[in-house]
C-alpha atoms as one frame of an Amber mdcrd trajectory, in Angstrom:
protein
  20.795  -9.206  -7.646  20.912  -7.116 -10.629  24.098  -5.661 -12.511  22.419
  -2.114 -11.872  23.481  -1.066  -8.508  20.342   0.115  -6.249  20.184   1.652
  -3.050  20.297  -1.326  -0.252  17.345  -1.628   1.832  19.659  -2.091   5.039
  21.073   1.503   4.439  17.587   3.083   4.538  17.065   5.435   7.196  13.473
   5.139   9.208  10.699   3.543   7.712  10.577   0.756  10.474   6.774  -0.319
  10.109   7.144  -0.505   6.209  10.685  -2.580   6.097   8.889  -5.132   8.519
   6.067  -5.554   6.446   8.490  -5.769   3.235  10.516  -8.694   5.264   7.515
 -10.412   6.131   6.054 -10.462   2.811   9.428 -11.686   1.449   9.481 -14.365
   4.090   6.064 -15.240   3.112   4.460 -14.273  -0.395   1.157 -15.666   0.398
   0.612 -12.989   2.635  -0.467 -11.029  -0.637   1.865  -8.286  -0.695   1.772
  -4.347   0.504   0.048  -1.603  -0.106   2.296   1.547   0.980   0.301   4.597
   1.187   2.089   8.229   1.528   2.715  11.500  -0.356   5.361  12.025  -3.122
   8.936  11.645  -1.868   8.920   9.194   0.622  11.086   6.916  -0.943   8.379
   4.024  -1.818   9.996   3.161  -4.846  13.758   2.857  -3.280  12.106   0.536
  -0.490  10.573  -1.756  -3.044  13.529  -2.314  -5.123  15.783  -2.909  -2.116
  13.309  -5.788  -1.298  14.071  -7.728  -4.713  17.639  -8.320  -3.291  16.161
 -10.462  -0.483  14.538 -12.747  -2.814  16.250 -15.426  -4.711  15.931 -13.945
  -8.052  16.231 -10.393  -7.378  13.934  -9.486 -10.037  12.115  -6.112  -9.845
   9.706  -5.250 -12.602   7.569  -1.950 -12.985   4.026  -2.110 -13.946   3.813
   1.371 -16.521   0.618   3.643 -15.154  -0.598   3.217 -18.653  -0.440  -0.634
 -19.377  -2.849  -2.389 -21.573  -3.916  -5.657 -20.485  -1.920  -7.507 -23.179
   0.937  -5.830 -21.660   0.420  -7.093 -18.244  -0.970 -10.767 -19.020   0.648
 -10.945 -22.471  -0.325 -12.025 -26.153  -1.006 -15.391 -28.130  -0.186 -15.321
 -31.667  -3.220 -16.847 -33.127  -1.800 -16.842 -36.764   0.992 -19.239 -35.647
  -1.691 -21.361 -34.163  -3.822 -21.799 -36.838  -0.821 -22.500 -39.314   1.684
 -24.187 -37.089  -0.895 -25.855 -34.342   0.649 -24.434 -31.865   0.268 -21.235
 -29.227   2.838 -18.808 -29.621   3.293 -16.652 -26.332   4.571 -13.540 -26.342
   5.362 -12.824 -22.139   3.964  -9.763 -20.362   4.801  -8.005 -17.126   3.343
 -11.010 -15.148   5.727 -13.610 -16.693   8.871 -11.292 -16.241   7.906 -10.651
 -12.539   7.915 -14.565 -11.820  10.010 -14.758  -8.763  11.004 -11.270  -7.972
   9.052  -7.874  -7.200   6.151  -6.715  -8.806   6.188  -2.892  -8.415   2.804
  -0.896  -9.448   3.014   3.012  -8.720   0.075   4.594  -8.122  -2.141   1.949
  -8.288  -5.177   3.714  -7.434  -4.768   5.325 -10.772  -4.916   1.747 -12.672
  -8.331   0.881 -14.146 -10.367  -1.453 -11.688 -10.383  -4.237 -14.036  -6.556
  -4.099 -14.283  -6.062  -4.250 -10.897  -8.363  -6.895  -9.960  -6.630  -9.105
 -12.443  -3.558  -8.218 -11.047  -4.703  -9.171  -7.690  -6.184 -12.459  -8.869
  -2.629 -13.338 -10.662  -0.839 -12.396  -7.135  -3.165 -14.709  -5.347  -3.171
 -17.648  -7.357   0.716 -17.436  -8.634  -0.583 -18.661 -12.340  -1.579 -16.513
 -15.233  -4.109 -17.890 -17.635  -4.387 -16.357 -20.958  -7.232 -17.305 -23.386
  -7.974 -16.164 -26.873 -10.488 -17.973 -29.001 -10.508 -21.206 -28.024  -6.256
 -21.183 -27.316  -5.034 -20.715 -23.875  -1.444 -20.448 -22.325  -0.879 -20.974
 -18.576   2.338 -19.508 -16.969   3.998 -19.345 -13.371   3.592 -16.193 -12.317
   4.697 -15.885  -8.598   5.924 -12.754  -7.394   5.846 -10.107  -4.175   3.454
  -7.371  -5.036   4.144  -3.954  -4.003   1.506  -1.277  -4.710   1.910   2.355
  -3.790  -0.649   5.263  -3.609  -1.442   8.889  -2.544  -4.602   9.174  -0.790
  -4.824  12.759  -2.073  -4.687  11.498  -5.677  -7.731   9.248  -5.380  -8.976
   5.944  -3.449  -9.277   2.163  -4.382 -12.374   0.924  -3.737 -12.961  -1.029
  -0.634 -13.247  -4.314  -2.500  -9.421  -3.630  -4.217  -8.287  -2.409  -0.989
  -9.022  -5.752   1.035  -7.414  -7.602  -1.658  -3.925  -6.434  -0.451  -2.293
  -8.333   2.155  -0.789  -5.480   4.636  -1.121  -1.878   4.369   1.314   0.392
   5.744   0.806   4.197   5.996   4.203   6.285   5.693   3.925  10.104   7.169
   5.393  13.054   5.627   6.895  14.602   8.615  10.546  13.701   9.477  12.532
  14.989  12.185  15.763  17.527  10.989  18.163  14.959  12.271  17.031  11.939
  10.499  16.296  14.147   7.633  19.896  15.002   7.469  20.697  11.366   7.715
  18.561  10.642   4.793  20.303  12.977   2.385  23.857  12.285   3.409  23.222
   8.739   2.589  21.389   9.477  -0.997  24.410  11.984  -1.727  27.086   9.250
  -0.978  25.108   6.829  -2.996  24.442   9.335  -5.947  28.055   9.674  -6.077
  29.584   6.733  -5.940  27.125   3.716  -6.016  29.436   0.814  -6.468  31.517
   1.918  -3.420  28.492   2.681  -1.212  26.791  -0.992  -1.852  30.310  -2.419
  -0.734  30.382  -0.550   2.480  26.873  -2.001   3.244  27.308  -5.538   1.783
  27.599  -6.896   5.385  24.702  -5.549   6.322  22.747  -6.326   3.620  24.090
 -10.267   3.330  22.869 -10.031   7.122  19.489  -9.150   6.290  19.176 -11.939
   3.172  20.316 -14.537   5.369  17.681 -13.601   8.057  15.331 -13.487   5.392
  16.462 -16.612   4.048  16.421 -18.476   7.323  13.111 -17.638   8.350  12.012
 -18.853   4.903  13.594 -22.064   5.863  11.693 -22.270   8.995   8.259 -21.160
   8.310   6.825 -24.189   7.736   7.485 -25.744  11.055   6.001 -22.920  12.883
   2.053 -24.103  13.432  -0.729 -22.341  12.565  -2.003 -23.048  16.306  -5.492
 -22.693  17.264  -4.945 -20.231  20.439  -3.264 -17.809  18.074  -6.302 -17.931
  15.794  -8.580 -17.613  18.413  -7.296 -14.224  19.382  -7.048 -13.145  15.776
 -10.498 -14.021  15.386 -11.822 -12.333  18.263 -10.099  -9.198  17.415 -11.057
  -8.933  13.615 -14.764  -9.456  14.731 -14.151  -6.568  17.331 -13.093  -4.545
  14.314 -16.289  -5.106  12.586 -14.197  -6.321   9.493 -16.070  -7.623   6.633
 -14.857 -11.079   5.037 -12.294 -13.483   6.533  -9.222 -12.198   4.242  -7.823
 -10.307   7.632  -7.922 -13.242   9.513  -5.847 -15.490   6.864  -3.654 -12.724
   6.177  -3.407 -11.582   9.864  -2.560 -15.281  10.947   0.042 -15.764   8.156
   1.705 -12.102   9.135   2.013 -13.205  12.765   3.576 -16.450  11.873   6.268
 -14.900   9.292   6.929 -12.258  12.295   7.670 -15.472  14.424   9.703 -17.006
  12.087  11.843 -13.186  11.502  12.380 -13.670  15.148  13.686 -16.987  15.059
  10.859 -18.535  17.245   9.434 -21.737  16.986   5.672 -20.713  17.598   3.366
 -17.670  17.246   3.675 -15.152  20.572   1.207 -12.752  21.621   3.763 -10.152
  20.525   3.707 -11.425  17.074   0.010 -10.710  16.931   0.415  -7.327  18.190
   3.068  -6.255  15.755   1.129  -7.050  12.355  -2.211  -6.039  14.024  -2.442
  -2.689  12.065  -0.831  -4.071   8.873  -3.762  -6.241   8.644  -6.612  -4.385
   9.713  -5.653  -0.553   8.847  -7.448  -0.803   5.572 -10.130  -3.062   6.414
 -11.369  -1.601   9.522 -14.706  -0.546   9.519 -14.920   3.142  10.288 -17.194
   4.409  13.370 -19.816   6.665  12.558 -19.615   9.396  15.039 -22.418  10.118
  17.258 -25.193  12.168  16.236 -24.384  15.910  17.852 -27.539  16.724  20.490
 -29.500  19.522  19.428 -29.839  22.801  21.210 -32.751  22.866  23.459 -34.872
  25.700  22.169 -36.431  28.189  24.372 -39.896  27.949  25.349 -41.838  30.730
  23.806 -42.717  33.443  26.277 -46.242  34.423  26.182 -46.979  37.989  24.586
 -48.801  40.326  25.987 -52.029  41.899  24.616 -50.180  44.981  23.767 -47.604
  43.605  21.582 -49.970  42.605  19.150 -49.541  39.665  16.737 -46.012  39.291
  15.188 -45.060  42.660  16.000 -46.254  43.753  12.417 -45.408  47.523  13.175
 -41.707  46.928  14.402 -38.994  49.048  12.229 -36.030  47.252  10.672 -32.577
  47.726  12.464 -30.741  50.778  11.373 -27.501  49.984   9.369 -24.379  50.851
  11.453 -21.307  52.170   9.792 -18.564  49.343  10.173 -15.593  50.931   8.237
 -14.536  52.254   4.928 -15.529  50.299   1.737 -12.372  48.085   0.446 -11.910
  49.610  -3.263 -11.048  46.417  -5.434  -8.349  47.264  -8.180  -9.294  47.588
 -11.825  -7.285  45.161 -13.629  -6.546  45.966 -17.344  -8.046  43.040 -19.525
  -5.753  40.707 -21.707  -5.344  42.300 -25.332
Protein backbone atom coordinates (compact mmCIF):
# COMPACT_ATOMS: atom_id res chain seq x y z
CA UNK A 1 0.00 0.00 0.00
CA UNK A 2 1.04 3.57 -0.52
CA UNK A 3 1.45 6.10 2.27
CA UNK A 4 -1.37 8.31 1.01
CA UNK A 5 -4.73 6.82 2.03
CA UNK A 6 -7.03 5.98 -0.84
CA UNK A 7 -10.70 5.12 -0.84
CA UNK A 8 -10.94 1.35 -0.12
CA UNK A 9 -12.32 -0.76 -2.92
CA UNK A 10 -14.39 -2.74 -0.44
CA UNK A 11 -16.23 0.47 0.55
CA UNK A 12 -17.35 1.32 -2.98
CA UNK A 13 -21.13 1.16 -3.34
CA UNK A 14 -22.53 -0.55 -6.44
CA UNK A 15 -20.54 -1.02 -9.69
CA UNK A 16 -20.56 -4.77 -9.05
CA UNK A 17 -19.73 -5.71 -12.66
CA UNK A 18 -16.73 -3.40 -12.76
CA UNK A 19 -15.45 -4.58 -9.39
CA UNK A 20 -15.67 -8.19 -10.56
CA UNK A 21 -13.76 -7.38 -13.74
CA UNK A 22 -11.05 -5.67 -11.67
CA UNK A 23 -10.81 -8.65 -9.31
CA UNK A 24 -10.39 -11.05 -12.24
CA UNK A 25 -7.66 -8.91 -13.79
CA UNK A 26 -5.85 -8.74 -10.46
CA UNK A 27 -6.02 -12.54 -10.23
CA UNK A 28 -4.71 -13.08 -13.78
CA UNK A 29 -3.06 -9.99 -15.33
CA UNK A 30 -2.62 -11.97 -18.57
CA UNK A 31 -6.30 -11.29 -19.26
CA UNK A 32 -5.12 -7.98 -20.69
CA UNK A 33 -6.57 -5.20 -18.56
CA UNK A 34 -9.97 -3.54 -18.38
CA UNK A 35 -11.47 -0.78 -20.51
CA UNK A 36 -14.11 1.18 -18.56
CA UNK A 37 -16.71 3.17 -20.46
CA UNK A 38 -18.98 5.65 -18.78
CA UNK A 39 -19.82 9.31 -18.23
CA UNK A 40 -17.98 11.63 -15.87
CA UNK A 41 -18.43 11.33 -12.13
CA UNK A 42 -18.80 7.52 -11.99
CA UNK A 43 -15.77 6.95 -9.70
CA UNK A 44 -13.78 5.19 -12.41
CA UNK A 45 -10.45 6.47 -11.08
CA UNK A 46 -11.44 5.62 -7.49
CA UNK A 47 -12.12 2.02 -8.46
CA UNK A 48 -8.90 1.73 -10.45
CA UNK A 49 -6.87 3.20 -7.59
CA UNK A 50 -8.48 0.79 -5.13
CA UNK A 51 -7.36 -2.13 -7.29
CA UNK A 52 -3.70 -1.31 -6.58
CA UNK A 53 -4.21 -2.28 -2.95
CA UNK A 54 -5.04 -5.84 -4.04
CA UNK A 55 -1.69 -6.31 -5.76
CA UNK A 56 1.61 -7.18 -4.13
CA UNK A 57 3.35 -3.84 -4.73
CA UNK A 58 0.35 -1.54 -4.43
CA UNK A 59 1.89 0.67 -7.11
CA UNK A 60 -0.50 3.04 -8.92
CA UNK A 61 0.80 5.11 -11.84
CA UNK A 62 -1.23 7.49 -14.00
CA UNK A 63 -0.30 8.23 -17.60
CA UNK A 64 -0.81 11.94 -18.33
CA UNK A 65 -3.01 12.72 -21.30
CA UNK A 66 -0.34 14.81 -23.03
CA UNK A 67 2.48 12.32 -22.47
CA UNK A 68 5.08 11.83 -25.19
CA UNK A 69 6.52 8.53 -26.32
CA UNK A 70 9.74 9.18 -24.40
CA UNK A 71 7.74 9.90 -21.25
CA UNK A 72 5.97 6.58 -21.72
CA UNK A 73 8.83 4.21 -22.57
CA UNK A 74 11.81 6.07 -21.09
CA UNK A 75 14.97 7.47 -22.67
CA UNK A 76 18.53 6.36 -23.35
CA UNK A 77 21.47 8.70 -22.82
CA UNK A 78 23.49 8.31 -26.00
CA UNK A 79 26.30 10.58 -24.78
CA UNK A 80 26.92 8.29 -21.82
CA UNK A 81 26.87 5.29 -24.13
CA UNK A 82 29.52 6.80 -26.41
CA UNK A 83 31.79 8.10 -23.66
CA UNK A 84 31.45 5.35 -21.06
CA UNK A 85 30.45 2.42 -23.24
CA UNK A 86 27.25 1.70 -21.34
CA UNK A 87 23.60 2.57 -21.88
CA UNK A 88 22.25 4.93 -19.23
CA UNK A 89 18.49 4.48 -19.01
CA UNK A 90 16.04 7.03 -17.60
CA UNK A 91 12.85 5.15 -16.66
CA UNK A 92 9.50 6.21 -18.00
CA UNK A 93 5.93 5.56 -16.92
CA UNK A 94 6.06 1.89 -17.97
CA UNK A 95 9.02 1.16 -15.70
CA UNK A 96 7.40 2.90 -12.74
CA UNK A 97 4.19 0.89 -13.17
CA UNK A 98 5.98 -2.49 -13.04
CA UNK A 99 4.15 -4.74 -10.58
CA UNK A 100 1.21 -2.40 -10.07
CA UNK A 101 -1.59 -0.63 -11.91
CA UNK A 102 -1.16 1.68 -14.90
CA UNK A 103 -4.17 3.96 -15.18
CA UNK A 104 -4.91 5.76 -18.46
CA UNK A 105 -7.74 8.24 -18.25
CA UNK A 106 -9.49 9.19 -21.50
CA UNK A 107 -7.53 6.58 -23.41
CA UNK A 108 -9.58 7.36 -26.51
CA UNK A 109 -7.96 10.81 -26.64
CA UNK A 110 -4.39 9.43 -26.73
CA UNK A 111 -2.64 9.19 -30.11
CA UNK A 112 -3.19 5.78 -31.67
CA UNK A 113 0.52 4.93 -31.85
CA UNK A 114 0.89 5.48 -28.08
CA UNK A 115 -2.15 3.31 -27.33
CA UNK A 116 -0.79 0.59 -29.61
CA UNK A 117 2.63 0.75 -27.92
CA UNK A 118 1.04 0.68 -24.49
CA UNK A 119 -1.03 -2.40 -25.30
CA UNK A 120 1.97 -4.22 -26.80
CA UNK A 121 3.99 -3.77 -23.61
CA UNK A 122 1.00 -4.75 -21.44
CA UNK A 123 0.63 -7.99 -23.40
CA UNK A 124 4.33 -8.93 -23.42
CA UNK A 125 5.28 -7.67 -19.94
CA UNK A 126 8.54 -6.27 -21.33
CA UNK A 127 9.52 -2.82 -22.56
CA UNK A 128 12.26 -2.58 -25.20
CA UNK A 129 13.86 0.78 -26.03
CA UNK A 130 16.15 1.06 -29.07
CA UNK A 131 18.04 4.18 -30.11
CA UNK A 132 20.75 4.26 -32.79
CA UNK A 133 21.81 0.65 -32.33
CA UNK A 134 21.66 0.81 -28.51
CA UNK A 135 18.91 -1.08 -26.73
CA UNK A 136 17.65 -1.59 -23.21
CA UNK A 137 15.04 -4.03 -21.96
CA UNK A 138 13.22 -4.05 -18.62
CA UNK A 139 10.24 -5.71 -16.98
CA UNK A 140 6.89 -3.90 -17.32
CA UNK A 141 4.26 -6.19 -15.86
CA UNK A 142 1.22 -4.23 -14.77
CA UNK A 143 -2.56 -4.28 -14.78
CA UNK A 144 -3.75 -1.85 -17.44
CA UNK A 145 -6.91 0.12 -16.68
CA UNK A 146 -8.22 2.49 -19.35
CA UNK A 147 -11.26 4.74 -19.15
CA UNK A 148 -13.17 6.59 -21.83
CA UNK A 149 -16.33 8.58 -22.35
CA UNK A 150 -17.85 7.40 -25.66
CA UNK A 151 -19.39 10.85 -26.17
CA UNK A 152 -15.88 12.28 -26.62
CA UNK A 153 -14.77 9.86 -29.34
CA UNK A 154 -14.31 6.15 -29.95
CA UNK A 155 -11.26 3.91 -30.10
CA UNK A 156 -10.50 2.16 -33.35
CA UNK A 157 -11.84 -1.44 -33.36
CA UNK A 158 -8.27 -2.79 -33.60
CA UNK A 159 -7.37 -1.04 -30.35
CA UNK A 160 -10.64 -1.92 -28.63
CA UNK A 161 -9.92 -5.58 -29.26
CA UNK A 162 -6.54 -5.32 -27.52
CA UNK A 163 -8.19 -4.64 -24.15
CA UNK A 164 -9.04 -7.88 -22.42
CA UNK A 165 -12.31 -6.94 -20.74
CA UNK A 166 -14.78 -4.13 -21.32
CA UNK A 167 -17.30 -2.79 -18.80
CA UNK A 168 -19.87 -0.04 -19.31
CA UNK A 169 -21.11 2.03 -16.38
CA UNK A 170 -24.59 3.52 -16.41
CA UNK A 171 -25.07 7.15 -15.50
CA UNK A 172 -28.31 6.67 -13.52
CA UNK A 173 -28.16 5.55 -9.90
CA UNK A 174 -31.10 5.00 -7.56
CA UNK A 175 -31.61 7.78 -4.96
CA UNK A 176 -30.97 5.51 -1.97
CA UNK A 177 -27.71 4.27 -3.46
CA UNK A 178 -26.67 7.80 -4.42
CA UNK A 179 -27.15 8.92 -0.83
CA UNK A 180 -25.05 6.04 0.46
CA UNK A 181 -22.26 6.87 -1.99
CA UNK A 182 -22.24 10.55 -0.97
CA UNK A 183 -22.28 9.73 2.73
CA UNK A 184 -19.28 7.41 2.49
CA UNK A 185 -17.37 9.92 0.39
CA UNK A 186 -18.00 12.69 2.91
CA UNK A 187 -16.86 10.41 5.75
CA UNK A 188 -13.67 9.60 3.86
CA UNK A 189 -12.92 13.24 3.03
CA UNK A 190 -13.42 14.36 6.63
CA UNK A 191 -11.03 11.76 8.10
CA UNK A 192 -9.35 9.40 5.59
CA UNK A 193 -7.28 7.57 8.23
CA UNK A 194 -10.28 6.74 10.39
CA UNK A 195 -12.41 5.72 7.42
CA UNK A 196 -9.75 3.35 6.09
CA UNK A 197 -9.30 1.87 9.57
CA UNK A 198 -13.03 1.13 9.74
CA UNK A 199 -12.91 -0.74 6.45
CA UNK A 200 -9.57 -2.45 7.02
CA UNK A 201 -11.05 -5.85 7.96
CA UNK A 202 -13.20 -5.99 4.79
CA UNK A 203 -10.26 -4.80 2.73
CA UNK A 204 -7.98 -7.43 4.23
CA UNK A 205 -10.52 -10.15 3.45
CA UNK A 206 -10.62 -8.94 -0.14
CA UNK A 207 -6.81 -9.02 -0.37
CA UNK A 208 -6.67 -12.55 1.01
CA UNK A 209 -9.37 -13.78 -1.36
CA UNK A 210 -7.50 -12.38 -4.37
CA UNK A 211 -4.21 -13.82 -3.11
CA UNK A 212 -5.73 -17.27 -2.61
CA UNK A 213 -7.25 -17.14 -6.06
CA UNK A 214 -3.86 -16.24 -7.60
CA UNK A 215 -2.24 -19.16 -5.81
CA UNK A 216 -4.83 -21.69 -7.03
CA UNK A 217 -5.15 -20.30 -10.56
CA UNK A 218 -2.53 -22.54 -12.14
CA UNK A 219 -4.15 -25.67 -10.72
CA UNK A 220 -7.44 -25.00 -12.54
CA UNK A 221 -7.24 -26.67 -15.98
CA UNK A 222 -8.16 -24.88 -19.18
CA UNK A 223 -10.28 -27.86 -20.19
CA UNK A 224 -11.54 -28.68 -23.68
CA UNK A 225 -15.20 -28.70 -22.66
CA UNK A 226 -15.11 -25.09 -21.49
CA UNK A 227 -13.10 -24.11 -24.56
CA UNK A 228 -15.68 -25.76 -26.85
CA UNK A 229 -18.52 -23.76 -25.28
CA UNK A 230 -16.59 -20.51 -25.58
CA UNK A 231 -15.51 -21.03 -29.18
CA UNK A 232 -19.06 -21.86 -30.25
CA UNK A 233 -20.43 -18.73 -28.58
CA UNK A 234 -17.67 -16.56 -30.04
CA UNK A 235 -18.49 -17.92 -33.48
CA UNK A 236 -22.18 -17.22 -32.94
CA UNK A 237 -21.37 -13.64 -31.86
CA UNK A 238 -19.43 -13.08 -35.08
CA UNK A 239 -16.27 -11.78 -33.41
CA UNK A 240 -13.18 -11.25 -35.53
CA UNK A 241 -9.96 -13.02 -34.64
CA UNK A 242 -9.28 -15.37 -31.73
CA UNK A 243 -8.42 -12.96 -28.93
CA UNK A 244 -11.98 -13.09 -27.54
CA UNK A 245 -11.76 -16.87 -27.12
CA UNK A 246 -8.46 -16.70 -25.25
CA UNK A 247 -9.50 -13.79 -23.01
CA UNK A 248 -12.85 -15.38 -22.24
CA UNK A 249 -11.24 -18.68 -21.26
CA UNK A 250 -8.69 -16.96 -19.00
CA UNK A 251 -11.40 -14.82 -17.39
CA UNK A 252 -13.60 -17.87 -16.79
CA UNK A 253 -10.71 -19.65 -15.08
CA UNK A 254 -10.00 -16.57 -12.95
CA UNK A 255 -13.70 -16.48 -12.00
CA UNK A 256 -13.51 -20.12 -10.95
CA UNK A 257 -10.48 -19.30 -8.81
CA UNK A 258 -12.37 -16.31 -7.36
CA UNK A 259 -15.16 -18.70 -6.31
CA UNK A 260 -12.66 -21.13 -4.83
CA UNK A 261 -13.58 -23.87 -7.31
CA UNK A 262 -11.22 -26.45 -8.78
CA UNK A 263 -12.62 -26.44 -12.33
CA UNK A 264 -14.35 -24.10 -14.77
CA UNK A 265 -18.12 -24.39 -14.62
CA UNK A 266 -20.81 -23.07 -16.94
CA UNK A 267 -21.67 -20.25 -14.54
CA UNK A 268 -18.03 -19.08 -14.74
CA UNK A 269 -18.35 -18.85 -18.51
CA UNK A 270 -21.65 -16.99 -18.29
CA UNK A 271 -20.39 -14.57 -15.62
CA UNK A 272 -17.68 -13.11 -17.85
CA UNK A 273 -19.35 -13.44 -21.25
CA UNK A 274 -20.35 -9.79 -21.60
CA UNK A 275 -16.95 -8.59 -20.40
CA UNK A 276 -15.22 -10.45 -23.23
CA UNK A 277 -17.78 -9.89 -25.99
CA UNK A 278 -19.13 -6.39 -25.46
CA UNK A 279 -16.46 -4.55 -27.44
CA UNK A 280 -15.87 -7.37 -29.93
CA UNK A 281 -19.37 -8.44 -30.88
CA UNK A 282 -20.11 -7.62 -34.50
CA UNK A 283 -23.08 -5.30 -34.85
CA UNK A 284 -25.92 -6.80 -36.79
CA UNK A 285 -27.12 -4.51 -39.55
CA UNK A 286 -30.83 -3.74 -39.19
CA UNK A 287 -33.11 -5.18 -41.86
CA UNK A 288 -33.87 -2.87 -44.73
CA UNK A 289 -37.30 -1.28 -44.35
CA UNK A 290 -39.87 -2.55 -46.77
CA UNK A 291 -40.91 -0.03 -49.33
CA UNK A 292 -44.52 0.95 -49.23
CA UNK A 293 -46.46 -0.37 -52.18
CA UNK A 294 -47.19 2.39 -54.62
CA UNK A 295 -50.82 2.54 -55.70
CA UNK A 296 -51.30 1.61 -59.31
CA UNK A 297 -52.04 4.65 -61.46
CA UNK A 298 -55.68 5.09 -62.40
CA UNK A 299 -56.38 5.46 -66.05
CA UNK A 300 -57.24 9.03 -66.90
CA UNK A 301 -60.37 9.88 -68.72
CA UNK A 302 -60.10 11.67 -72.05
CA UNK A 303 -61.69 14.79 -70.57
CA UNK A 304 -58.85 15.25 -68.06
CA UNK A 305 -56.26 16.04 -70.73
CA UNK A 306 -52.54 15.32 -70.48
CA UNK A 307 -51.19 15.98 -66.98
CA UNK A 308 -53.94 18.43 -66.01
CA UNK A 309 -52.01 21.42 -67.35
CA UNK A 310 -54.86 23.79 -66.81
CA UNK A 311 -55.19 23.09 -63.06
CA UNK A 312 -54.81 26.21 -60.89
CA UNK A 313 -52.45 26.09 -57.85
CA UNK A 314 -54.04 25.77 -54.41
CA UNK A 315 -54.85 29.05 -52.69
CA UNK A 316 -52.92 29.99 -49.51
CA UNK A 317 -54.91 29.69 -46.29
CA UNK A 318 -54.42 31.91 -43.20
CA UNK A 319 -52.60 30.00 -40.40
CA UNK A 320 -52.38 32.70 -37.70
CA UNK A 321 -50.50 35.84 -36.92
CA UNK A 322 -46.92 36.10 -38.06
CA UNK A 323 -44.30 35.66 -35.31
CA UNK A 324 -42.36 38.88 -34.83
CA UNK A 325 -38.60 38.32 -34.42
CA UNK A 326 -37.10 40.78 -31.92
CA UNK A 327 -34.43 43.12 -33.25
CA UNK A 328 -31.42 42.66 -30.93
CA UNK A 329 -29.04 45.66 -30.69
CA UNK A 330 -25.68 45.14 -32.33
CA UNK A 331 -22.54 44.89 -30.21
CA UNK A 332 -20.67 48.24 -30.04
